[in-house]
mmCIF file of C-alpha atoms in Angstrom:
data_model
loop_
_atom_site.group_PDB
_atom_site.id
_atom_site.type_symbol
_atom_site.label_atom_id
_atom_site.label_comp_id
_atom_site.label_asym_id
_atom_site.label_seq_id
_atom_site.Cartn_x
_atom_site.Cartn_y
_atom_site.Cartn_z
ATOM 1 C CA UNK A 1 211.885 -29.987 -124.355
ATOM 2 C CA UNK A 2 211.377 -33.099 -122.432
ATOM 3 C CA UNK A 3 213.383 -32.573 -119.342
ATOM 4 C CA UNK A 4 211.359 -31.895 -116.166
ATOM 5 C CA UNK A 5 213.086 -29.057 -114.700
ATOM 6 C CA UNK A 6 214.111 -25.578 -115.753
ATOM 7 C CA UNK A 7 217.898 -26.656 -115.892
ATOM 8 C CA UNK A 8 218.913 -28.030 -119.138
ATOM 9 C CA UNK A 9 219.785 -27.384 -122.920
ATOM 10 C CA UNK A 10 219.250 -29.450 -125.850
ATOM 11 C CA UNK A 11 220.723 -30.874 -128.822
ATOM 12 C CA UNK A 12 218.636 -30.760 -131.727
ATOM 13 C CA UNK A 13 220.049 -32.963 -134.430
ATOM 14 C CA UNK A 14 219.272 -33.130 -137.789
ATOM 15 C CA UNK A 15 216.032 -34.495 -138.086
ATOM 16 C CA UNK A 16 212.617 -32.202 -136.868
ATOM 17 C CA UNK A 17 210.954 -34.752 -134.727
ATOM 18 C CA UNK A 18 214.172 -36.041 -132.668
ATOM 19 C CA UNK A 19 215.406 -33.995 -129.750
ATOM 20 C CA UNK A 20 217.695 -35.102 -127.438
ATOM 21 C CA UNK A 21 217.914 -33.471 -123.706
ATOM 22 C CA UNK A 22 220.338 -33.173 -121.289
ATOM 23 C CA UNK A 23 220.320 -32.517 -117.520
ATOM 24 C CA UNK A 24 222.615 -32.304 -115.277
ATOM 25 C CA UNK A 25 220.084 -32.298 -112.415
ATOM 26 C CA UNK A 26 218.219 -35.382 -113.729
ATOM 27 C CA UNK A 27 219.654 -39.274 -112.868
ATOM 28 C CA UNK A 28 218.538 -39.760 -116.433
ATOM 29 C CA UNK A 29 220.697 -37.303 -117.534
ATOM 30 C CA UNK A 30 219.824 -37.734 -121.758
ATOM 31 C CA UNK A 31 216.358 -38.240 -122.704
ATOM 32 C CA UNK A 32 215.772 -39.149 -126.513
ATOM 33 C CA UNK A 33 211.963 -37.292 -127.486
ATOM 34 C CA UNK A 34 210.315 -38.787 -131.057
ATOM 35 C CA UNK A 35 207.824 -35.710 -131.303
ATOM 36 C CA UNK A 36 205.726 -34.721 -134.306
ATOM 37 C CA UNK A 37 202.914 -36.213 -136.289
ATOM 38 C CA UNK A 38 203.326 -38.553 -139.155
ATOM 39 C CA UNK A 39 205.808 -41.197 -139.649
ATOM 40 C CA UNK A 40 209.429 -41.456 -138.493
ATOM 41 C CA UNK A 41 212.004 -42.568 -141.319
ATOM 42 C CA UNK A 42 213.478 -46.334 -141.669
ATOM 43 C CA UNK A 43 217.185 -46.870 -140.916
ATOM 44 C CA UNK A 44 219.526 -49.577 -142.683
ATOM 45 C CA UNK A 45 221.921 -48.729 -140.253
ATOM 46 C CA UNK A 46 221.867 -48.288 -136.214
ATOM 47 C CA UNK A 47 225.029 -45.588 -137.284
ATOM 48 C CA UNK A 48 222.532 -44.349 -139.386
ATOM 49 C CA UNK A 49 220.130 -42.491 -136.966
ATOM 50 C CA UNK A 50 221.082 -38.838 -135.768
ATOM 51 C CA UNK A 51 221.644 -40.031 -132.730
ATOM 52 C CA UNK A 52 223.889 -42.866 -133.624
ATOM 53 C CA UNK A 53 226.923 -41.292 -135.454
ATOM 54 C CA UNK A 54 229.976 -42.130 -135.742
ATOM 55 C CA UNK A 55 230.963 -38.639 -134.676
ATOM 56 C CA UNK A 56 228.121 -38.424 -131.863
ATOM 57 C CA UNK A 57 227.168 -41.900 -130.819
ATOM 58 C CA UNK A 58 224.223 -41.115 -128.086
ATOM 59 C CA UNK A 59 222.964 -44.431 -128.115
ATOM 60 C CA UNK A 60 225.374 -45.698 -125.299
ATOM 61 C CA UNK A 61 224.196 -43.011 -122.631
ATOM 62 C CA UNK A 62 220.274 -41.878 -123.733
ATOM 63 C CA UNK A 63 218.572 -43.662 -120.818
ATOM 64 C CA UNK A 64 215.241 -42.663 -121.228
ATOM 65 C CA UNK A 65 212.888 -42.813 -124.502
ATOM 66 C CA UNK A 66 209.619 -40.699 -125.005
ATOM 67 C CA UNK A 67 207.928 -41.097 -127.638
ATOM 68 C CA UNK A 68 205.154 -38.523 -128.041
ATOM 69 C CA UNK A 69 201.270 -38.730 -129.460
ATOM 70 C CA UNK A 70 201.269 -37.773 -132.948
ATOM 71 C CA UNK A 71 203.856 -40.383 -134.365
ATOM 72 C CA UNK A 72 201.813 -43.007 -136.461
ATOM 73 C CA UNK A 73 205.007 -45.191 -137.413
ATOM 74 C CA UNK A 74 208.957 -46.679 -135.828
ATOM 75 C CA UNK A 75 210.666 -46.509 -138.510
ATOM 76 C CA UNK A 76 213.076 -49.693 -139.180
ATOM 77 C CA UNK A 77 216.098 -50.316 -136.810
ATOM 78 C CA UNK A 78 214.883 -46.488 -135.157
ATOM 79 C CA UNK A 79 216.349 -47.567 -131.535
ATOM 80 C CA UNK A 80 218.625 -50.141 -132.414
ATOM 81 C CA UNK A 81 220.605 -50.875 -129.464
ATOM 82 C CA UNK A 82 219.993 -48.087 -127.060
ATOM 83 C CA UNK A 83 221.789 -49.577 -124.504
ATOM 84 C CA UNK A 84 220.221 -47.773 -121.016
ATOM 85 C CA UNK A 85 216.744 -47.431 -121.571
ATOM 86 C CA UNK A 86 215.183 -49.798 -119.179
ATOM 87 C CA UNK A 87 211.121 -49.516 -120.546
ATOM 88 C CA UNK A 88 209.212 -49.396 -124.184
ATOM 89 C CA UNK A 89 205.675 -47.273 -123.788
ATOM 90 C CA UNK A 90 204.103 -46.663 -127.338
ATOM 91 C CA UNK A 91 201.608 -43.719 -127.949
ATOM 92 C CA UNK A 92 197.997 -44.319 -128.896
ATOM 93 C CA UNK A 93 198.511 -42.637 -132.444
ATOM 94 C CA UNK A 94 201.264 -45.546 -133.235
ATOM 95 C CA UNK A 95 199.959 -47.792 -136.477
ATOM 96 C CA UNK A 96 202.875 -49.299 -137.606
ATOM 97 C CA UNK A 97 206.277 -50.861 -135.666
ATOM 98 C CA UNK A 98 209.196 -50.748 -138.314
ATOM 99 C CA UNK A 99 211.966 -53.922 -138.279
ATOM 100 C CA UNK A 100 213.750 -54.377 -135.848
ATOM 101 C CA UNK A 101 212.618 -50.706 -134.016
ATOM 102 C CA UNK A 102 214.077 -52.063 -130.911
ATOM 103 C CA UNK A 103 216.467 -54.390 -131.654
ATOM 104 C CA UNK A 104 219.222 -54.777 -128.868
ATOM 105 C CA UNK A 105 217.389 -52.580 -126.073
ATOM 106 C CA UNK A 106 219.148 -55.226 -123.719
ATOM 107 C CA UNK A 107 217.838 -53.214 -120.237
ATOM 108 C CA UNK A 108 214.230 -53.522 -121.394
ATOM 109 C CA UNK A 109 212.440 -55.526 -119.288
ATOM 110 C CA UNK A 110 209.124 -56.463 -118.618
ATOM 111 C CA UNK A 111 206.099 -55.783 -120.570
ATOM 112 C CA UNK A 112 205.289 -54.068 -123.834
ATOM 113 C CA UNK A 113 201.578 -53.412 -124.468
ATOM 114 C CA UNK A 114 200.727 -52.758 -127.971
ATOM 115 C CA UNK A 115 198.195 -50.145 -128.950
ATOM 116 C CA UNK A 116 194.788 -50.864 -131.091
ATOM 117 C CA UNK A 117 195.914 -48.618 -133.792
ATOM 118 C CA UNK A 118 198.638 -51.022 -134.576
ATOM 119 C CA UNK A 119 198.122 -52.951 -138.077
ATOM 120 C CA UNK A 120 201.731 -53.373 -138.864
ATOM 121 C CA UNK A 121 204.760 -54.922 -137.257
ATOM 122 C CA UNK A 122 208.061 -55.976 -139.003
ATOM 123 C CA UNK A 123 210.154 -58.707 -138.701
ATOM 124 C CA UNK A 124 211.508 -58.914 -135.204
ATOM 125 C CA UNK A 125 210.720 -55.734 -133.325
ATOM 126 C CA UNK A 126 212.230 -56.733 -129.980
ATOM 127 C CA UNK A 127 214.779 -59.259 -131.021
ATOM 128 C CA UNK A 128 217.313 -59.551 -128.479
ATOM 129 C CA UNK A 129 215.157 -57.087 -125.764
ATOM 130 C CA UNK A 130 214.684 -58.695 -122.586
ATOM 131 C CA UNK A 131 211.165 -58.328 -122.450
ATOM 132 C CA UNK A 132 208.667 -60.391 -120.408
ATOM 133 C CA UNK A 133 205.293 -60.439 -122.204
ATOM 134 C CA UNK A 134 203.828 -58.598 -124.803
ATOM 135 C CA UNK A 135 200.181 -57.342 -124.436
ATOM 136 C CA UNK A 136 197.797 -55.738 -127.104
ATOM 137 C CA UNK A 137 194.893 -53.484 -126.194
ATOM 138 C CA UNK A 138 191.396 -54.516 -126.134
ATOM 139 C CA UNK A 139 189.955 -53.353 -130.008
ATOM 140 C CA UNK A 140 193.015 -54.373 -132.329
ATOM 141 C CA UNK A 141 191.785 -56.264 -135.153
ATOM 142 C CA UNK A 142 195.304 -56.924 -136.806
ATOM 143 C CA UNK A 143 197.290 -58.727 -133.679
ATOM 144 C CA UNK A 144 196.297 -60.094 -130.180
ATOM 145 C CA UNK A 145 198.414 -61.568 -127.127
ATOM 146 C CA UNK A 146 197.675 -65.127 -126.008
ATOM 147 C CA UNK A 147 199.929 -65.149 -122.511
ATOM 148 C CA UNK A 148 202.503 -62.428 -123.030
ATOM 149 C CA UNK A 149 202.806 -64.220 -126.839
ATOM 150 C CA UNK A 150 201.739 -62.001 -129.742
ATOM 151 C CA UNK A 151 200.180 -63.616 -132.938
ATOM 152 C CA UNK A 152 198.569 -61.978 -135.867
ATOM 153 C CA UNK A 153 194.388 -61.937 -135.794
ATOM 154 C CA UNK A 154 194.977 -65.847 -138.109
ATOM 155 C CA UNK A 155 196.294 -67.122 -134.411
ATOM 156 C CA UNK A 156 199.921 -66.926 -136.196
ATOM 157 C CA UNK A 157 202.382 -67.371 -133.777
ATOM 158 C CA UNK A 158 204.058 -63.870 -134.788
ATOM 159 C CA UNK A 159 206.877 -62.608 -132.353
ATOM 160 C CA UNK A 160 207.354 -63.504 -128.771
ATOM 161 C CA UNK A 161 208.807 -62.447 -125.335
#
């Protein structure tokens, strides 16, 4: 459960690691949680992810994103335009940031701090994500950030914000 309060059910979809809560006593009301250990599973498809459905499409009102010690990997196109969430934090235990993982998270703004475990980014993590800078912690040996710009440890320019 990721909601705060005592006031609120959930909607486990079909996938062990991905809860989504609701609460009507929160102003976040739907809170995506990526829980677990291990690695999360690459998408083609933003419709492909449980929460992104035709039938149930939760990515137009899941306004806040936690995503939990334990996961080592973002799948591919994972939060594909999750249209409300307004800030990225990445766990310690995170070694590898899948295509496109946050393509589209247009309310995202500010900055994005990479974690040392990180040895693997794909193409284009936070194309079209308003972000400001991107920063990566002290002890990374694969990728470091020059003035909010991130490049790979040759000093290739490799994505910026």
């Amino acid at each position: 459960p990721t909601c705060q309060c005592p006031h609120h059910n959930q909607d486990r979809r079909d996938m062990q690691q991905y809860w989504i809560a609701y609460c009507e006593f929160s102003a976040l009301k739907y809170i995506l949680n990526i829980q677990g250990t291990g690695e999360t599973k690459d998408f083609t498809n933003y419709t492909d992810v449980p929460w992104g459905s035709n039938d149930n499409d939760y990515r137009i009102i899941i306004s806040k994103l936690i995503i939990e010690e334990g996961i080592t990997s973002l799948g591919n196109k994972l939060f594909n335009n999750l249209d409300k969430i307004t800030e990225i934090t990445l766990p310690s235990t995170i070694k590898k940031i899948g295509e496109r993982a946050f393509y589209g998270c247009d309310r995202v703004t500010g900055e994005v701090v990479i974690p040392k475990a990180v040895t693997s980014i794909g193409l284009n993590p936070f194309l079209i994500t308003p972000i400001t800078s991107i920063t990566v912690e002290s002890g990374n040996t694969a990728f470091k950030s020059v003035n909010g710009v991130l490049y790979n440890a040759n000093n290739t320019l490799f994505s910026f914000a």
